[in-house]
Coordinates of C-alpha atoms and ligand atoms in Angstrom, one line a residue:
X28 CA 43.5 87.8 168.1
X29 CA 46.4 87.0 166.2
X30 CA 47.0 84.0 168.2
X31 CA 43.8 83.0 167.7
X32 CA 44.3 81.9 164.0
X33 CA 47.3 82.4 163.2
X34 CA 48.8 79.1 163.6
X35 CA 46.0 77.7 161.7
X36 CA 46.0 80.2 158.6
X37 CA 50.2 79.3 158.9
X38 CA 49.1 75.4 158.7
X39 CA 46.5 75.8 156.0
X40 CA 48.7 77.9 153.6
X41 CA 51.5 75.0 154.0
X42 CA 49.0 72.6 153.0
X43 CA 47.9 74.4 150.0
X44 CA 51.8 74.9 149.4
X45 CA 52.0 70.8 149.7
X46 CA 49.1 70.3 147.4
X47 CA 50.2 72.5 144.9
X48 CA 53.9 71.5 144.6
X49 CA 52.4 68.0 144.7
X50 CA 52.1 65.7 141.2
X51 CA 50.6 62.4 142.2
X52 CA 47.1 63.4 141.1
X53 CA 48.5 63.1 137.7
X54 CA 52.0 61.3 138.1
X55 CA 50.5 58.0 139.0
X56 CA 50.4 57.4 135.2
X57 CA 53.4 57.0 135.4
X58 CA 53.4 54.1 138.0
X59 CA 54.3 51.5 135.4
X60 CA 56.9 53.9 134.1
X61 CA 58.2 54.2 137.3
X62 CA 58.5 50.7 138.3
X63 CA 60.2 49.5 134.9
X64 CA 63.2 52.1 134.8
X65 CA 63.5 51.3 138.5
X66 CA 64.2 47.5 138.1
X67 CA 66.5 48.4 134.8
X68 CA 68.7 51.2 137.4
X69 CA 69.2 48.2 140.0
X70 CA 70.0 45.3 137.3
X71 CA 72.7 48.4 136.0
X72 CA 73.7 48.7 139.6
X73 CA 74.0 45.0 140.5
X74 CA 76.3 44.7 137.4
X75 CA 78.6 47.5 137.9
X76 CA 78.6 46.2 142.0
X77 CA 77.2 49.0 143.1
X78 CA 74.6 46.7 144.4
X79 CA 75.2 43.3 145.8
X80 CA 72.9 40.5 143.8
X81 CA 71.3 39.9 147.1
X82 CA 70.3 43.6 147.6
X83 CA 69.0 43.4 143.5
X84 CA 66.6 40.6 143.7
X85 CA 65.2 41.9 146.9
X86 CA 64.3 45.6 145.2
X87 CA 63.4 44.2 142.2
X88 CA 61.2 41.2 144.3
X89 CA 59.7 44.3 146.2
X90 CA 59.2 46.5 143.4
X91 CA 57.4 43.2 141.4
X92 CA 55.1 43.0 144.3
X93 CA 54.1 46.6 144.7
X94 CA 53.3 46.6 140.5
X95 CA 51.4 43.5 141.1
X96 CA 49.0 44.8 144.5
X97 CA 48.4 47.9 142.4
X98 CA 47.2 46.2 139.5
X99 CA 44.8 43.8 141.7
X100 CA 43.5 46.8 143.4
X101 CA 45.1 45.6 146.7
X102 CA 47.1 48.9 146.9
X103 CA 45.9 52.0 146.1
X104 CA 47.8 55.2 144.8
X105 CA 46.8 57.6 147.0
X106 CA 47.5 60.9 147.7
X107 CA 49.5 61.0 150.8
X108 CA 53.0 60.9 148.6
X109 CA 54.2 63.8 146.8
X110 CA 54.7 62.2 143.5
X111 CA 54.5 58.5 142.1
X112 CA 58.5 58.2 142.2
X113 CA 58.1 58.9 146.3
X114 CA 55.0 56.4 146.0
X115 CA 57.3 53.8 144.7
X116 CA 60.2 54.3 147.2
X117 CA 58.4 54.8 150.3
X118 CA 56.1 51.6 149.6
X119 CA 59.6 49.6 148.8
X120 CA 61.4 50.6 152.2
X121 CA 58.0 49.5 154.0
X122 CA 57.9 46.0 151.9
X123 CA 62.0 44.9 151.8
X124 CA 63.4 47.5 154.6
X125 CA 67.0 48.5 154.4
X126 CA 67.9 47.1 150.6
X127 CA 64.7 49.4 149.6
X128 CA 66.8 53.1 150.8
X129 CA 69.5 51.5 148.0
X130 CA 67.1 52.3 145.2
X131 CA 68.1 55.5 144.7
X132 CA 71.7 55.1 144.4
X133 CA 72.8 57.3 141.9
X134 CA 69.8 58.9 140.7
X135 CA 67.6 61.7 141.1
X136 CA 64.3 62.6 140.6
X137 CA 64.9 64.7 137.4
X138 CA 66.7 61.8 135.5
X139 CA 64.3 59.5 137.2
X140 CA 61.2 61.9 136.3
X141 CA 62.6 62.3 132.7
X142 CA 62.7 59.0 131.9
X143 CA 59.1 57.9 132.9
X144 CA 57.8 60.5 130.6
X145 CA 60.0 59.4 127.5
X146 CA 59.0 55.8 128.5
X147 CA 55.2 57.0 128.5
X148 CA 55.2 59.3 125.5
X149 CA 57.6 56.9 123.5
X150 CA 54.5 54.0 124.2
X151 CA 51.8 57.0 123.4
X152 CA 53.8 57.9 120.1
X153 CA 53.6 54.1 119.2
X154 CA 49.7 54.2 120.2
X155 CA 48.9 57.1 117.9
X156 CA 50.8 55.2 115.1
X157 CA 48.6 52.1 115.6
X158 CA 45.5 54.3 115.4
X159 CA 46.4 56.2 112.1
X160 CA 47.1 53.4 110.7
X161 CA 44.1 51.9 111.6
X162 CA 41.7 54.8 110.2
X163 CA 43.6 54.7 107.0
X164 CA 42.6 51.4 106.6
X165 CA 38.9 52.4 106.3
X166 CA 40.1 55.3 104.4
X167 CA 41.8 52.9 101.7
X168 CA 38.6 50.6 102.2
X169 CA 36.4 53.4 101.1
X170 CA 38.5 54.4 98.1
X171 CA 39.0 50.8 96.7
X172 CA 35.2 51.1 96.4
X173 CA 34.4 54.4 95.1
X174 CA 37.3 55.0 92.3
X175 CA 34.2 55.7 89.6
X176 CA 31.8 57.6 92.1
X177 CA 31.6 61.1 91.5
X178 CA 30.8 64.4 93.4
X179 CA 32.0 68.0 93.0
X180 CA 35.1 69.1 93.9
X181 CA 35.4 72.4 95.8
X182 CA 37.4 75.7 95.9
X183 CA 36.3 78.5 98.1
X184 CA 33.5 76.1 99.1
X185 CA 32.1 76.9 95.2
X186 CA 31.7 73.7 92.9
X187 CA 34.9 73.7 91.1
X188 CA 35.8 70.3 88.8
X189 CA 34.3 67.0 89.2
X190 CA 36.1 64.3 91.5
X191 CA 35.5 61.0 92.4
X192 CA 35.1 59.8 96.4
X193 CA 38.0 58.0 96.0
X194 CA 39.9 61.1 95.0
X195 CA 38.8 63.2 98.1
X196 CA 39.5 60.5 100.1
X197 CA 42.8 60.1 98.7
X198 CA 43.5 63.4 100.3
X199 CA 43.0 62.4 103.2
X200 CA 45.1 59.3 103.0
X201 CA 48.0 61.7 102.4
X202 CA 47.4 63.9 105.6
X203 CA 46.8 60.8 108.1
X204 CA 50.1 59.2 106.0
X205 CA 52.6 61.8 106.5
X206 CA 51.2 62.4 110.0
X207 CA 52.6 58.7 110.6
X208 CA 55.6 59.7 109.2
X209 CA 56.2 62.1 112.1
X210 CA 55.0 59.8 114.5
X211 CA 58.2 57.6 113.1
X212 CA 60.6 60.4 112.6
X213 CA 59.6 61.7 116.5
X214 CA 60.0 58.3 117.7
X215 CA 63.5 58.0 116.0
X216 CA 64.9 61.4 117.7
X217 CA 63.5 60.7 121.1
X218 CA 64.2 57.4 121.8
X219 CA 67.6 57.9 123.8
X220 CA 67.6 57.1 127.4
X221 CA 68.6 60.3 130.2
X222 CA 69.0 57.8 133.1
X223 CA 72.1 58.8 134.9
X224 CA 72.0 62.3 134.3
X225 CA 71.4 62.0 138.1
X226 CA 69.9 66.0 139.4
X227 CA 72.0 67.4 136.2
X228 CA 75.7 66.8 136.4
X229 CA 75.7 63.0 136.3
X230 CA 77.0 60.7 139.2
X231 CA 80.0 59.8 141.0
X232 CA 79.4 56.3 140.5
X233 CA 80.4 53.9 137.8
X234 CA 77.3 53.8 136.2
X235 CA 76.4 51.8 132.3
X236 CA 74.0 54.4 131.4
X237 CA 74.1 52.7 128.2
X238 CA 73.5 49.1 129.6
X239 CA 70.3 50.7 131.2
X240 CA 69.4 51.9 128.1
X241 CA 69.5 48.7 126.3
X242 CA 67.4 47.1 129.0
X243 CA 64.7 49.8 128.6
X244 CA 64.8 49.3 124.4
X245 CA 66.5 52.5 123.9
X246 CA 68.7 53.3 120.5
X247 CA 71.0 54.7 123.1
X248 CA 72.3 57.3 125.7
X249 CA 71.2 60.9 125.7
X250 CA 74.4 63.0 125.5
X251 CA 74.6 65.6 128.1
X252 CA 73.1 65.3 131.6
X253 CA 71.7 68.8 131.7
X254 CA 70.3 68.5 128.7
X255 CA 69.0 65.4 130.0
X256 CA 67.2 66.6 132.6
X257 CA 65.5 69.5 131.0
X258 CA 64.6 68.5 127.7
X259 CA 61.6 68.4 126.2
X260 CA 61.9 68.9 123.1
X261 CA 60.4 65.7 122.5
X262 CA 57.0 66.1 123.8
X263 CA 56.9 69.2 122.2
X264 CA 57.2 67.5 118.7
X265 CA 54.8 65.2 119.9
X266 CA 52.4 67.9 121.2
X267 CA 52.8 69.5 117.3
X268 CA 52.2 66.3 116.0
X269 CA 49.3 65.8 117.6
X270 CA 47.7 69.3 116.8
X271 CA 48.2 68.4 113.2
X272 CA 46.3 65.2 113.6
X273 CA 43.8 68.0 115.0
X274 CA 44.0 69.8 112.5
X275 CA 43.3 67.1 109.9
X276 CA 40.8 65.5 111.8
X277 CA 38.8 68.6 111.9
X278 CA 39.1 69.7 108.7
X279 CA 37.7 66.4 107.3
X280 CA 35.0 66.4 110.5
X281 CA 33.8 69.5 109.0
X282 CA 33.3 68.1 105.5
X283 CA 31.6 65.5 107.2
X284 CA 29.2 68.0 108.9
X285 CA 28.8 69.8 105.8
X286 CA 28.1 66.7 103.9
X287 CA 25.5 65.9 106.4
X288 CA 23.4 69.1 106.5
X289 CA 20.2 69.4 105.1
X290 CA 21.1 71.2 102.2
X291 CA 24.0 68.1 100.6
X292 CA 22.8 65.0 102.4
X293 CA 25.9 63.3 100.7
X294 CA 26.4 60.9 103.7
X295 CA 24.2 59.4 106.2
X296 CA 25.8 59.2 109.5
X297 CA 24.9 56.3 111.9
X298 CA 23.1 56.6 114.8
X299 CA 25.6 55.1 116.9
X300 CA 27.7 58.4 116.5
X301 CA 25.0 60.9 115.8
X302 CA 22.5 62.2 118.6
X303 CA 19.3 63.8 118.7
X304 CA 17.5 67.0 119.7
X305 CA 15.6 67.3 122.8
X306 CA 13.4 69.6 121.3
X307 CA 13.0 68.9 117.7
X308 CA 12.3 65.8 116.6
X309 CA 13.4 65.3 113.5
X310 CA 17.1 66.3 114.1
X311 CA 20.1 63.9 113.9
X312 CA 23.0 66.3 114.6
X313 CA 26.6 65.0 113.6
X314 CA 28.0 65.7 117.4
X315 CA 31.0 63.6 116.9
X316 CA 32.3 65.3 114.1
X317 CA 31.5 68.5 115.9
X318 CA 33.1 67.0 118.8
X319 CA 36.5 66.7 117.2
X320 CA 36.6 69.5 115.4
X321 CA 35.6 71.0 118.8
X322 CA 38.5 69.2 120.6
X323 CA 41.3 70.5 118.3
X324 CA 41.5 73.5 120.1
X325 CA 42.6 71.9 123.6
X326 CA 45.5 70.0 121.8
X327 CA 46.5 73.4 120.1
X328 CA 46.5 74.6 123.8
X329 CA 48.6 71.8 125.7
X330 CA 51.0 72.7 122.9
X331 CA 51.0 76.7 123.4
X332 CA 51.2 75.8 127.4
X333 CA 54.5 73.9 127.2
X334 CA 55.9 76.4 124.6
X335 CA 55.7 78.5 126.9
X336 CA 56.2 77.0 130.1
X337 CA 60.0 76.0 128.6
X338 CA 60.5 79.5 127.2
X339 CA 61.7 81.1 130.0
X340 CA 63.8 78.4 132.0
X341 CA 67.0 78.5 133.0
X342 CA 69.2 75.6 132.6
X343 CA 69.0 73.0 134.0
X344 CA 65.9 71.4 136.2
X345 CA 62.9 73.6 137.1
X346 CA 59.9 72.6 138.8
X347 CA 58.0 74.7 136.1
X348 CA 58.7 71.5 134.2
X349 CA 56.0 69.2 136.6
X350 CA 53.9 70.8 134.4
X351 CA 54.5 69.2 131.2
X352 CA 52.5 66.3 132.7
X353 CA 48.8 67.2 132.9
X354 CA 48.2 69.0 129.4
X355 CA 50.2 66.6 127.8
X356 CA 47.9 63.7 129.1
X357 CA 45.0 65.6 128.2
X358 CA 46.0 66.0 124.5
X359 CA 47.1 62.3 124.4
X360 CA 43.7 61.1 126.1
X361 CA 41.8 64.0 123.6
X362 CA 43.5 62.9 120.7
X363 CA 43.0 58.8 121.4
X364 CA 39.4 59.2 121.9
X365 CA 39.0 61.2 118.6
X366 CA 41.0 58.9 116.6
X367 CA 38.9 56.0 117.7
X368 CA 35.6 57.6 117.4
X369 CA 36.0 59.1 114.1
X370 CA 37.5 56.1 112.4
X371 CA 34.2 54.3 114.0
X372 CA 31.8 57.2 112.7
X373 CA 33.8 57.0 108.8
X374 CA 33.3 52.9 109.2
X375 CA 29.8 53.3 109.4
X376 CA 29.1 56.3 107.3
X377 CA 27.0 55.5 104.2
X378 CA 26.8 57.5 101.0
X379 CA 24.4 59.0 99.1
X380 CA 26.3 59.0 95.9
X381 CA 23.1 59.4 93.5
X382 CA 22.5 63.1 95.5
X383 CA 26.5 63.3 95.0
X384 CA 26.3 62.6 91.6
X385 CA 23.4 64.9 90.7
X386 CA 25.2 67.7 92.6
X387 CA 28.2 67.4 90.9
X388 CA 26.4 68.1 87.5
X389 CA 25.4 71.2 88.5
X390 CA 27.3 74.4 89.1
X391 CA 29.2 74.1 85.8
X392 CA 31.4 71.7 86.9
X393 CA 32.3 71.0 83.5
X394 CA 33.0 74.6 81.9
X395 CA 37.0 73.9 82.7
X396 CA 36.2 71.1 80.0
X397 CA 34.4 72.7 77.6
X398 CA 37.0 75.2 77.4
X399 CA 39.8 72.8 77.2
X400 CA 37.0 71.1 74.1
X401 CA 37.2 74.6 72.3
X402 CA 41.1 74.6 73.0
X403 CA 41.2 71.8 71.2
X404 CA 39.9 72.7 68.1
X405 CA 42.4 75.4 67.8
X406 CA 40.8 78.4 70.1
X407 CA 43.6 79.5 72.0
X408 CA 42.6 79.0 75.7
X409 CA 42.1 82.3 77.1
X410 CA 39.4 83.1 74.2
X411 CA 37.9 79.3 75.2
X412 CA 37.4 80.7 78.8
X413 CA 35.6 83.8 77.5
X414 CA 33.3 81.8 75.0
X415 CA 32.4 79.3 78.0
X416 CA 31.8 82.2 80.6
X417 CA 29.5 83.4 78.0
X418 CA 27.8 80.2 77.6
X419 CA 27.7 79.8 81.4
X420 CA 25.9 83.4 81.9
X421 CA 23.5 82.1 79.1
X422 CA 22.6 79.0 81.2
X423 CA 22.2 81.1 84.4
X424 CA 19.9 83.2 82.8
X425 CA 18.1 79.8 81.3
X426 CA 18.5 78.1 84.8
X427 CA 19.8 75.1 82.6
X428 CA 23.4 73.7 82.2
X429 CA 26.4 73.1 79.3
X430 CA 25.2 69.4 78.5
X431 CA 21.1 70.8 78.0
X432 CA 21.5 73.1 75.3
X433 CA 21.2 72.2 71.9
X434 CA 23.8 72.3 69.1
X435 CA 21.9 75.3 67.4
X436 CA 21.6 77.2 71.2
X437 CA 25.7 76.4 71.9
X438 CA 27.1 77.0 67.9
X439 CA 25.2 80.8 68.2
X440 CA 28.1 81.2 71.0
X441 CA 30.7 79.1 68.8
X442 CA 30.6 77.9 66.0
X443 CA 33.2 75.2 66.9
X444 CA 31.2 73.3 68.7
X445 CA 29.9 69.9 67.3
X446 CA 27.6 67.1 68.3
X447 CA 31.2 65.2 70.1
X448 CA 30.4 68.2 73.0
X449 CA 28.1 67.0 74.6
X450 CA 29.8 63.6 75.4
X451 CA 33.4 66.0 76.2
X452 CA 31.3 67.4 78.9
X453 CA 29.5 64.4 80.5
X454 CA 30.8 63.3 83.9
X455 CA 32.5 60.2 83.5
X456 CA 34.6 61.8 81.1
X457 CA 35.4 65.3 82.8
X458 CA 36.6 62.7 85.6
X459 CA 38.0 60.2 83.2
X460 CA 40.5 61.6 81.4
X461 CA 42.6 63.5 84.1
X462 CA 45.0 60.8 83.8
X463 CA 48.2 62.9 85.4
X464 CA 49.6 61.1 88.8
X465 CA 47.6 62.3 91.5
X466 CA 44.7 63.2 89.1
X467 CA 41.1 61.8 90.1
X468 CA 40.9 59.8 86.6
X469 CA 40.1 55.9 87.6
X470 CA 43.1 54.5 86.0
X471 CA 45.6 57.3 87.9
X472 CA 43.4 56.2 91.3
X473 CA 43.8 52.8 90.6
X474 CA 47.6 53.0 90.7
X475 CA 47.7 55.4 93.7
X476 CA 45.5 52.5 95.5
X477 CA 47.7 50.3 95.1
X478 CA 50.5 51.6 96.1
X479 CA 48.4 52.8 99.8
X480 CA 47.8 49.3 99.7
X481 CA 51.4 48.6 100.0
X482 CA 52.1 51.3 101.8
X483 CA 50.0 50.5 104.5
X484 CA 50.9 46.6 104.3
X485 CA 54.6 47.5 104.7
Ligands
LIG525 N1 57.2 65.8 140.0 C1 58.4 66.3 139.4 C2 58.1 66.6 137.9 O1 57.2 66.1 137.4 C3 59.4 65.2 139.6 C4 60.8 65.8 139.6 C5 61.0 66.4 140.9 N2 62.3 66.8 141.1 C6 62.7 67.8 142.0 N3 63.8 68.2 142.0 N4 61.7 68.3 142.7 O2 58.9 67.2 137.3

């Protein structure tokens, strides 16, 4: 009986072996990767004489041609290589024979493997720049126009102080800035080249490692070849970075959502990033915005899976490491896609600033300034606050507000209040005169404009 199958159940477990040890499913990303550090090894080679010239051109003519029938679609990356590097090689020893089994000279698959994804992550840090900097734009955009339209400002999700759009957009400047900032600072600490830490103890041969580099745009050479192999660090930052754009893009896709519920209607979302029910009729459901803040959690997860993965591993390469690739792409893909969507969905986003407005009259938003009204005719502040939380129980019970009661109704609580009160607690002022740098007052949100403007001009 045994016979019978075993053979076969010995072949089909090899094959599941094959296909699981196997990365070109998700490798061939790398492709373009690949084929750049290749020609940059040879040119090193060539130069150092490793390589004749002869033996160069005909690599680098071989390895031109394969990059050229991929990207016409007159070579396909298929599955029947391991991995994209194998791809590469075995195509380029069909194409130029002998010259192409040269390639490899002084190199493994770990530096080789190493340095595609720092090519690819370097160009996807550079991407996710362009893209914050492009959604701060209609951030800026927004707050150059709404410096004097107000709406309530919230703690605990209770009306707190007035603000101005401008002002809560402003925060949001901030968190998609400094998330830039990491994109920059990330860039500047990974952008060293490991080609030539051959499998981890560097070559025999005279290699430049740091003429490679320069071909490849790199600040330099990475330091120690098993390092080199078996860092990264890098992506990890990147993978941080990433979740914190997450993080930010949620939290502001949930104001969004909250914005846009029946009960605020601040904003009215367009249709082309809002979709309907197919039951009820009258719903337009903000699914982008519940999209992203939806997504966050699978780019908090590529960077718990790599933590992890790198935990445990002994020095230096692993094949553990193979997967880096696939959650990484993920959260680059995830976090592209959100980036673009939600700067479209903000672009188009109009606001209902009367309902704003109106809202941010209500719920006391001004009791802070009557308080600071009574402090300033000599009631030491902690009495002010009593007085006004008496006031504000008395408009409760009234269903009324501060700026509604008369003179006779608000001197009963104190009598230092006079008929200047009711212009102390009126909007534009509450807003007006928080002057302090960072403050929502026009004048302090004129300067911080313009110094995004600059900023993001720079
Ligand atoms: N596919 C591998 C990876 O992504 C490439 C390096 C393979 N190296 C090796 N020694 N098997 O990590």
């Amino acid at each position: 009986m045994a016979q019978l199958w075993g053979g076969r159940f010995t072949g089909e477990t090899d094959r599941l072996a094959y296909r699981f040890n196997a990365s070109i499913n998700f490798d061939k990303r790398l492709f373009h990767q690949d084929i750049e550090g290749s020609i940059a090894h040879v040119t090193m080679l060539a130069k150092q004489r490793i390589l004749t010239e002869e033996e160069k051109e005909s690599i680098v003519q071989g390895l031109q041609g394969i990059l050229e029938d991929v990207n016409h679609g007159k070579l396909e990356i298929d599955d029947t290589c391991e991995d994209i590097h194998s791809f590469v090689e075995t195509h380029l020893i069909e194409r130029i024979g002998e010259a192409g089994k040269k390639l490899h000279t002084g190199r493994s698959r770990n530096d080789q493997v190493a340095l595609d994804m720092r090519l690819y992550t370097r160009q996807q840090v550079q991407n996710t720049d362009a893209l914050l900097k492009e959604l701060l734009g209609v951030i800026l955009a927004v707050m150059e126009e709404n410096v004097e339209t107000y709406m309530p400002g919230f703690t605990h999700l209770q009306k707190a102080q007035p603000v101005t759009l401008a002002h809560h957009y402003g925060a949001y400047f901030e968190m998609f800035r400094r998330d830039r900032q990491r994109m920059e600072d990330i860039y500047r600490r990974m952008n060293y080249c490991p080609l030539g830490a051959g499998a981890l103890a560097g070559t025999t041969y005279p290699l430049d490692r740091e003429y490679t580099a320069s071909l490849l745009g790199f600040a330099g050479v990475t330091q120690n070849s098993m390092d080199s192999v078996s860092d990264r660090d890098y992506l990890i930052e990147f993978l941080a970075a990433l979740s914190t754009v997450m993080m930010h893009l949620s939290r502001f896709s949930e104001e969004i959502i909250i914005w846009n519920s029946n009960e605020y209607q601040f904003v009215e979302i367009d249709d082309a990033y809002s979709t309907g029910s197919s039951i009820m009729p009258q719903k337009k459901n903000p699914d982008i915005a519940e999209l992203v803040r939806g997504k966050t959690g699978r780019v908090y997860g590529a960077l718990m899976s790599l933590l992890t993965t790198m935990k445990g591993i002994p020095l230096a390469y692993n094949k553990d490491m193979q997967e880096d690739k696939e959650v990484a792409f993920d959260a680059m893909d995830t976090v592209k896609d959100c980036l673009v969507l939600f700067t479209g969905m903000l672009r188009t986003m109009k606001f209902r600033k009367e309902r704003m407005a109106a809202s941010a009259m209500k719920g006391f938003t001004n009791a802070t300034d009557a308080a600071d009204y009574l402090a300033g005719k000599g009631v030491p502040f902690r009495d002010a606050h009593a007085i006004v939380g008496r006031l504000v129980l008395y408009c409760i019970e009234r269903e009324t507000s501060i700026d509604k009661l008369s003179l006779k109704e608000l001197k009963e609580i104190s009598d230092k209040f006079d008929e200047d009160i009711y212009m102390a607690v009126s909007l534009e002022t509450c807003v007006a005169k928080r002057l302090t740098t960072g403050a929502p007052g026009p004048e302090a949100m004129r300067e911080a404009i313009k110094q995004y403007r600059i900023c993001l001009e720079s």
